[in-house]
Coordinates of C-alpha atoms in Angstrom, one line a residue:
M189 CA 5.3 45.8 42.7
K190 CA 9.1 46.3 42.6
T191 CA 9.4 43.3 40.5
E192 CA 6.6 44.5 38.2
F193 CA 8.0 48.0 38.0
A194 CA 11.5 46.7 37.0
T195 CA 10.0 44.5 34.3
A196 CA 7.9 47.4 33.0
M197 CA 11.1 49.6 33.0
G198 CA 13.0 47.1 31.1
R199 CA 10.3 46.9 28.5
A200 CA 10.0 50.6 28.5
L201 CA 13.7 51.1 27.8
D202 CA 13.5 48.7 25.0
Q203 CA 10.7 50.7 23.4
V204 CA 12.7 53.9 23.8
R205 CA 15.7 52.2 22.1
A206 CA 13.2 51.3 19.4
G207 CA 12.4 54.9 18.8
D208 CA 9.0 54.9 20.7
P209 CA 9.3 57.0 23.9
A210 CA 5.6 57.6 23.8
G211 CA 4.9 53.9 24.0
A212 CA 7.4 53.6 26.8
T213 CA 5.7 56.3 28.8
R214 CA 2.3 54.6 28.3
A215 CA 3.7 51.3 29.6
I216 CA 4.9 52.9 32.8
Q217 CA 1.6 54.8 33.2
D218 CA -0.3 51.5 32.8
L219 CA 1.7 50.0 35.5
L220 CA 1.1 52.7 38.0
R221 CA -2.7 52.4 37.2
G222 CA -2.4 48.7 37.9
E223 CA -2.4 47.6 34.4
G224 CA 1.1 46.5 34.1
A225 CA 3.1 43.3 33.9
G226 CA 1.6 40.5 35.8
T227 CA -1.8 42.1 36.6
S228 CA -3.8 40.1 34.1
G229 CA -3.1 36.8 35.7
R230 CA -1.5 35.5 32.5
P231 CA 2.2 34.7 31.9
A232 CA 4.0 37.5 30.2
A233 CA 4.2 35.7 26.9
Q234 CA 0.4 35.5 26.8
E235 CA -0.2 39.1 27.5
A236 CA -2.3 40.8 24.9
P237 CA 0.0 42.9 22.6
R238 CA 0.1 46.6 23.1
P239 CA -1.0 48.9 20.3
A240 CA 1.6 49.8 17.7
P241 CA 3.4 53.0 18.3
A242 CA 1.4 56.1 17.6
A243 CA 1.7 57.4 14.1
S244 CA 2.6 61.0 13.2
P245 CA 0.0 63.1 11.3
D246 CA 1.2 61.6 7.9
G247 CA 0.8 58.1 9.2
I248 CA 4.6 57.3 9.7
E249 CA 5.3 55.2 12.8
E250 CA 7.8 56.8 14.9
A251 CA 10.0 53.6 15.4
E252 CA 13.6 52.7 14.8
V253 CA 13.5 49.3 13.1
L254 CA 16.8 47.8 11.9
G255 CA 18.6 50.8 13.3
G256 CA 21.2 48.7 15.3
R257 CA 21.4 47.9 19.0
P258 CA 21.7 50.8 21.4
A259 CA 25.1 51.6 23.0
R260 CA 25.2 51.5 26.7
D261 CA 24.0 54.8 28.0
P262 CA 24.7 55.9 31.6
Q263 CA 21.5 58.0 31.5
A264 CA 19.5 54.8 31.1
Q265 CA 20.6 53.8 34.6
A266 CA 18.4 56.5 36.1
A267 CA 15.2 54.7 35.3
P268 CA 15.8 51.4 37.2
A269 CA 17.0 53.5 40.1
A270 CA 13.6 55.2 40.3
A271 CA 12.0 51.9 41.3
T272 CA 12.6 52.8 45.0
A273 CA 10.8 56.1 44.9
P274 CA 7.0 56.7 45.6
P275 CA 4.8 56.0 42.5
R276 CA 4.4 59.6 41.3
H277 CA 8.1 60.3 41.7
R278 CA 9.0 57.1 40.1
L279 CA 7.0 58.0 37.0
G280 CA 8.5 61.4 36.8
A281 CA 12.1 60.2 37.2
A282 CA 11.5 57.4 34.7
V283 CA 9.9 59.6 32.0
D284 CA 12.7 62.0 32.5
A285 CA 15.2 59.3 31.9
L286 CA 13.4 58.0 29.0
R287 CA 13.3 61.4 27.3
R288 CA 17.1 61.7 27.7
L289 CA 17.8 58.3 26.3
R290 CA 18.2 58.3 22.5
P291 CA 18.5 55.4 20.2
S292 CA 22.0 54.9 18.8
G293 CA 23.3 52.3 16.3
L294 CA 26.3 50.3 15.5
A295 CA 27.7 53.0 13.1
P296 CA 31.0 54.5 14.0
A297 CA 31.4 58.2 15.0
G298 CA 30.3 60.3 12.0
A299 CA 27.8 57.9 10.7
G300 CA 25.5 59.5 8.2
R301 CA 27.9 62.2 7.4
E302 CA 27.8 63.7 3.9
A303 CA 30.9 61.7 2.7
E304 CA 31.6 62.4 -1.0
P305 CA 33.2 59.4 -2.6
A306 CA 36.1 60.1 -5.1
L307 CA 35.2 60.1 -8.7
P308 CA 37.2 59.0 -11.7
T309 CA 37.7 61.5 -14.5
G310 CA 34.6 61.7 -16.5
A311 CA 32.2 60.2 -13.9
R312 CA 29.4 62.2 -12.3
F313 CA 27.6 61.9 -9.0
E314 CA 24.5 63.9 -9.4
R315 CA 22.1 65.4 -6.9
L316 CA 18.5 65.0 -8.2
H317 CA 14.9 65.0 -7.0
H318 CA 12.0 62.9 -8.1
A319 CA 8.4 63.6 -7.9
G320 CA 5.7 61.5 -9.4
P321 CA 2.3 59.9 -8.6
G322 CA 3.9 57.5 -6.0
G323 CA 5.7 60.3 -4.1
A324 CA 8.9 62.2 -4.0
R325 CA 12.5 61.6 -2.9
D326 CA 15.8 63.2 -3.3
Y327 CA 18.4 60.9 -4.7
R328 CA 22.1 60.6 -6.0
L329 CA 22.9 59.2 -9.3
Y330 CA 26.3 57.8 -10.3
V331 CA 26.9 58.0 -14.0
P332 CA 30.2 56.1 -14.8
A333 CA 32.9 57.3 -17.1
T334 CA 33.1 53.9 -18.6
R335 CA 30.7 53.4 -21.5
P336 CA 29.7 49.8 -22.0
E337 CA 29.0 48.2 -25.3
G338 CA 25.4 48.6 -25.9
R339 CA 23.0 50.0 -23.3
P340 CA 24.0 50.5 -19.7
G341 CA 22.7 48.6 -16.8
L342 CA 21.5 50.2 -13.5
V343 CA 21.8 49.2 -9.9
L344 CA 19.3 50.6 -7.3
M345 CA 21.1 50.8 -3.9
L346 CA 19.0 51.2 -0.8
H347 CA 20.8 52.4 2.3
G348 CA 20.2 51.3 6.0
C349 CA 18.8 53.2 8.9
T350 CA 20.5 56.5 9.8
Q351 CA 22.5 56.4 6.6
T352 CA 22.6 58.8 3.6
P353 CA 23.2 58.1 -0.1
E354 CA 26.7 59.7 0.2
D355 CA 27.6 57.6 3.3
F356 CA 26.3 54.4 1.7
A357 CA 28.2 55.1 -1.6
A358 CA 31.4 55.8 0.3
G359 CA 31.1 52.7 2.6
T360 CA 30.0 50.1 0.1
G361 CA 32.3 51.1 -2.8
M362 CA 29.6 50.2 -5.2
N363 CA 30.5 53.2 -7.5
E364 CA 33.9 51.6 -8.0
A365 CA 32.4 48.2 -8.7
A366 CA 29.9 49.6 -11.1
E367 CA 32.5 51.8 -12.9
R368 CA 34.3 48.7 -14.1
H369 CA 31.2 47.5 -15.9
G370 CA 29.7 50.8 -17.0
L371 CA 26.7 50.5 -14.6
I372 CA 24.7 53.5 -13.4
V373 CA 24.0 53.4 -9.7
L374 CA 20.9 55.0 -8.1
Y375 CA 20.8 55.9 -4.4
P376 CA 17.4 57.2 -3.2
H377 CA 17.4 59.1 0.1
Q378 CA 14.9 58.0 2.8
G379 CA 14.8 61.0 4.9
R380 CA 13.5 61.3 8.5
S381 CA 10.3 62.9 7.4
H382 CA 9.4 59.4 6.1
N383 CA 10.7 57.4 9.0
A384 CA 12.1 58.7 12.3
Q385 CA 15.4 56.9 11.8
G386 CA 15.6 57.2 8.0
C387 CA 14.7 53.5 7.6
W388 CA 12.8 52.1 4.6
N389 CA 9.5 51.0 5.9
W390 CA 9.7 47.4 5.0
F391 CA 7.6 46.2 7.9
R392 CA 4.4 48.1 7.1
P393 CA 1.7 46.4 5.0
G394 CA 1.2 49.6 3.0
D395 CA 4.7 49.4 1.9
Q396 CA 4.8 45.8 0.9
E397 CA 2.7 45.8 -2.3
A398 CA 3.6 46.6 -5.8
H399 CA 0.9 49.3 -6.4
R400 CA 1.4 51.5 -3.5
G401 CA 3.7 52.8 -0.9
E402 CA 7.5 52.8 -1.1
P403 CA 7.7 49.8 -3.6
A404 CA 5.5 51.8 -6.1
L405 CA 7.6 55.0 -5.5
L406 CA 10.9 53.2 -6.0
A407 CA 9.8 51.3 -9.1
E408 CA 8.5 54.6 -10.5
L409 CA 11.8 56.3 -9.8
V410 CA 13.8 53.4 -11.3
Q411 CA 11.7 53.5 -14.5
A412 CA 12.2 57.3 -14.9
V413 CA 15.9 57.1 -14.4
A414 CA 16.0 54.1 -16.8
A415 CA 14.1 55.9 -19.6
R416 CA 16.3 59.0 -19.3
H417 CA 19.5 57.1 -19.6
D418 CA 18.3 54.4 -22.1
V419 CA 19.1 51.6 -19.7
D420 CA 18.9 48.0 -20.8
A421 CA 15.6 46.6 -19.2
A422 CA 17.2 43.2 -18.8
R423 CA 20.0 44.6 -16.7
I424 CA 18.2 46.5 -13.8
F425 CA 19.1 45.3 -10.3
V426 CA 18.5 46.2 -6.7
A427 CA 20.6 45.8 -3.5
G428 CA 20.3 47.1 0.0
L429 CA 21.6 46.9 3.6
S430 CA 19.6 46.1 6.6
A431 CA 16.2 47.9 6.3
G432 CA 17.4 48.7 2.7
G433 CA 18.0 45.0 2.3
A434 CA 14.6 44.1 3.4
M435 CA 13.1 46.6 1.0
A436 CA 15.2 45.2 -1.8
A437 CA 13.7 41.8 -1.1
T438 CA 10.3 43.4 -1.1
L439 CA 11.0 45.0 -4.6
G440 CA 12.1 41.7 -6.0
A441 CA 8.9 40.1 -4.7
T442 CA 6.6 42.9 -5.9
H443 CA 8.3 43.8 -9.2
P444 CA 10.0 40.7 -10.6
E445 CA 9.3 42.1 -14.1
L446 CA 11.5 45.2 -13.3
F447 CA 14.5 43.7 -11.5
S448 CA 16.5 41.0 -13.0
A449 CA 18.4 40.2 -9.7
V450 CA 18.4 41.2 -6.1
G451 CA 21.2 41.6 -3.5
V452 CA 20.2 41.6 0.1
H453 CA 22.9 42.3 2.8
S454 CA 21.9 41.7 6.5
G455 CA 18.2 41.9 5.6
L456 CA 14.9 40.0 5.9
P457 CA 12.4 38.5 3.5
H458 CA 9.4 40.3 2.1
R459 CA 6.5 40.3 4.5
A460 CA 8.7 38.9 7.3
A461 CA 6.7 41.4 9.5
H462 CA 3.4 43.4 9.4
D463 CA 4.1 46.0 12.2
V464 CA 6.8 47.2 14.6
I465 CA 6.3 44.4 17.1
S466 CA 6.6 41.6 14.5
A467 CA 9.5 43.4 12.9
F468 CA 11.6 43.1 16.1
A469 CA 10.5 39.4 16.3
A470 CA 11.7 38.9 12.8
M471 CA 15.0 40.6 13.5
R472 CA 15.5 38.2 16.5
G473 CA 15.0 35.3 14.0
E474 CA 11.5 34.5 15.2
A475 CA 9.9 35.2 11.8
R476 CA 7.5 32.8 10.3
T477 CA 8.5 30.8 7.3
A478 CA 9.1 33.1 4.3
R479 CA 6.5 32.9 1.6
P480 CA 7.8 31.7 -1.8
A481 CA 7.6 34.3 -4.4
A482 CA 4.6 34.3 -6.7
G483 CA 5.8 33.2 -10.1
A484 CA 9.4 33.4 -11.2
A485 CA 11.4 35.2 -8.5
P486 CA 14.4 37.3 -9.5
R487 CA 17.8 35.7 -9.0
T488 CA 19.0 36.5 -5.5
I489 CA 22.3 36.9 -3.7
V490 CA 22.5 37.2 0.1
F491 CA 25.3 38.3 2.4
H492 CA 25.1 38.0 6.2
G493 CA 27.5 38.0 9.0
T494 CA 27.4 35.1 11.3
A495 CA 27.9 37.5 14.4
D496 CA 25.1 39.9 13.4
A497 CA 23.4 40.8 16.6
T498 CA 20.9 43.2 15.0
V499 CA 19.3 40.9 12.3
H500 CA 19.5 37.2 13.1
P501 CA 21.5 35.2 10.5
D502 CA 18.6 32.8 10.1
N503 CA 17.0 35.4 7.9
A504 CA 19.6 34.8 5.2
Q505 CA 18.4 31.2 4.7
R506 CA 14.8 32.4 4.7
L507 CA 15.7 34.8 1.8
I508 CA 17.2 32.0 -0.2
D509 CA 14.2 29.7 0.5
A510 CA 11.7 32.4 -0.6
A511 CA 13.7 33.1 -3.8
L512 CA 14.0 29.4 -4.8
G513 CA 10.3 28.9 -4.0
G514 CA 10.7 25.1 -3.7
R515 CA 12.4 24.6 -7.2
R516 CA 14.8 21.8 -7.6
T517 CA 18.4 23.1 -8.1
A518 CA 21.9 21.9 -8.2
A519 CA 23.5 23.0 -5.0
H520 CA 27.1 23.5 -4.4
S521 CA 29.2 24.9 -1.4
E522 CA 32.6 26.2 -0.9
Q523 CA 34.6 28.2 1.6
G524 CA 37.6 30.5 1.7
R525 CA 39.3 33.4 3.4
S526 CA 39.2 37.0 2.4
P527 CA 42.3 39.1 2.1
G528 CA 41.3 40.8 5.2
G529 CA 41.2 37.5 7.2
R530 CA 37.4 36.8 7.3
T531 CA 36.5 33.1 6.7
W532 CA 33.5 32.7 4.4
R533 CA 31.1 30.1 3.2
R534 CA 29.3 30.3 -0.2
E535 CA 26.3 28.2 -1.2
T536 CA 25.0 28.4 -4.8
H537 CA 21.9 27.1 -6.3
A538 CA 21.8 26.7 -10.1
A539 CA 19.2 25.9 -12.6
A540 CA 19.5 23.0 -15.0
D541 CA 21.3 25.2 -17.6
G542 CA 23.8 26.2 -15.0
T543 CA 22.5 29.7 -14.3
A544 CA 22.9 30.6 -10.7
L545 CA 19.4 31.3 -9.2
A546 CA 20.5 32.0 -5.7
E547 CA 23.8 32.6 -3.8
L548 CA 24.3 32.8 -0.1
W549 CA 27.5 34.1 1.6
R550 CA 28.0 33.6 5.3
V551 CA 30.8 35.7 6.6
E552 CA 32.2 34.3 9.8
G553 CA 32.6 36.7 12.7
S554 CA 31.2 39.7 10.8
G555 CA 28.4 41.8 12.4
H556 CA 25.8 44.0 11.1
A557 CA 27.9 45.6 8.4
W558 CA 28.6 45.7 4.6
S559 CA 31.2 43.0 4.0
G560 CA 34.4 44.4 2.3
G561 CA 33.1 47.9 2.8
R562 CA 35.3 51.0 3.2
S563 CA 35.9 52.7 6.5
A564 CA 34.8 56.0 4.8
G565 CA 31.2 54.9 5.5
S566 CA 29.2 53.6 8.4
Y567 CA 28.2 50.0 9.0
T568 CA 31.1 48.4 7.2
D569 CA 33.4 45.5 7.7
P570 CA 36.6 46.1 5.6
A571 CA 38.0 42.6 6.5
G572 CA 35.3 40.6 4.8
P573 CA 34.9 39.6 1.2
D574 CA 33.9 42.4 -1.2
A575 CA 30.1 42.2 -1.2
S576 CA 29.7 44.9 -3.9
A577 CA 32.1 43.2 -6.4
E578 CA 30.4 39.9 -5.8
M579 CA 26.9 41.3 -6.2
V580 CA 27.9 42.9 -9.5
R581 CA 29.4 39.7 -10.7
F582 CA 26.3 37.8 -9.8
F583 CA 23.9 40.4 -11.3
L584 CA 25.8 40.4 -14.7
A585 CA 26.3 36.6 -14.9
G586 CA 22.6 36.2 -15.6
A587 CA 22.0 39.3 -17.7

């Protein structure tokens, strides 16, 4: 029983760190009723999967997916210690410890703060709200001071879990990169009323299709902003980090007619998961082979740190494979070192006419963070090559 309890407590703590305290409590209660680990007579790997975490009244799963690994919490030690107490006392002590434990990510202190990036004279960073048939979201819109020849382009930027548009803009420096080319930048806000940790729900089947869920909402938002600012339809792009990167890949797969190119940083392929359990498996690198995109996929650039302990780096290659869809390309690789000291390797896949269809950057020693980002924001690695500048270069090269 002690071994079973310790095993169940380990699983329960993992569930709490994933943002599912209710599921953790159920796991302990099952054990005390004799339904826990090992009681079925099957190896743990063959146990029937537990139900997905309970949904809130509006159907949002209360789970932190792609929110970073939890920091060591001394309060978490109270739960294993309860294993020596009588069953009822063990349950009470365990549940109390689980309630005190809170998920925490890799972001530095102040993550998610309302960091306002500096603006050049004549630029605007507007606070706006969108409401339409697909849903509603607040968003920030960067309108550059630079006026390009012809119609402007637009970059949709999708933040990671626990982040805000302000934090993401400050950390990635995308406004500065866009300013040089007269690009508008759109930062929708995924609030905690839509996901407990502010993550885009890339892992839910209802948010993986063109005509419904978050892909439909985001496409509708982009089209509304593009119409209002007379954006060039051939220069609309999407990029994101972590859960935002996974949703960017989803938008590229569901709306290839809208997005000319996709940038994914530390993310996963479209339909890499279908629920919370499979999402964590995908994050560990256990995802099934990514499906090739139906039809012509948008050009895709991927950044991933080789030391990413939150989303396994194998997902970067899966993203490239899905984007290429088995097409024959001319491949080229090179390596270098960033001014900050990070070694990087870049692989490019070009069409017969020389147009880059896909580009993969592996940043040696970098973790779950935006490469070349600014310390003003969370989840950034200032030592790496500038992902924002490279994404914009890639986007515009095929426009």
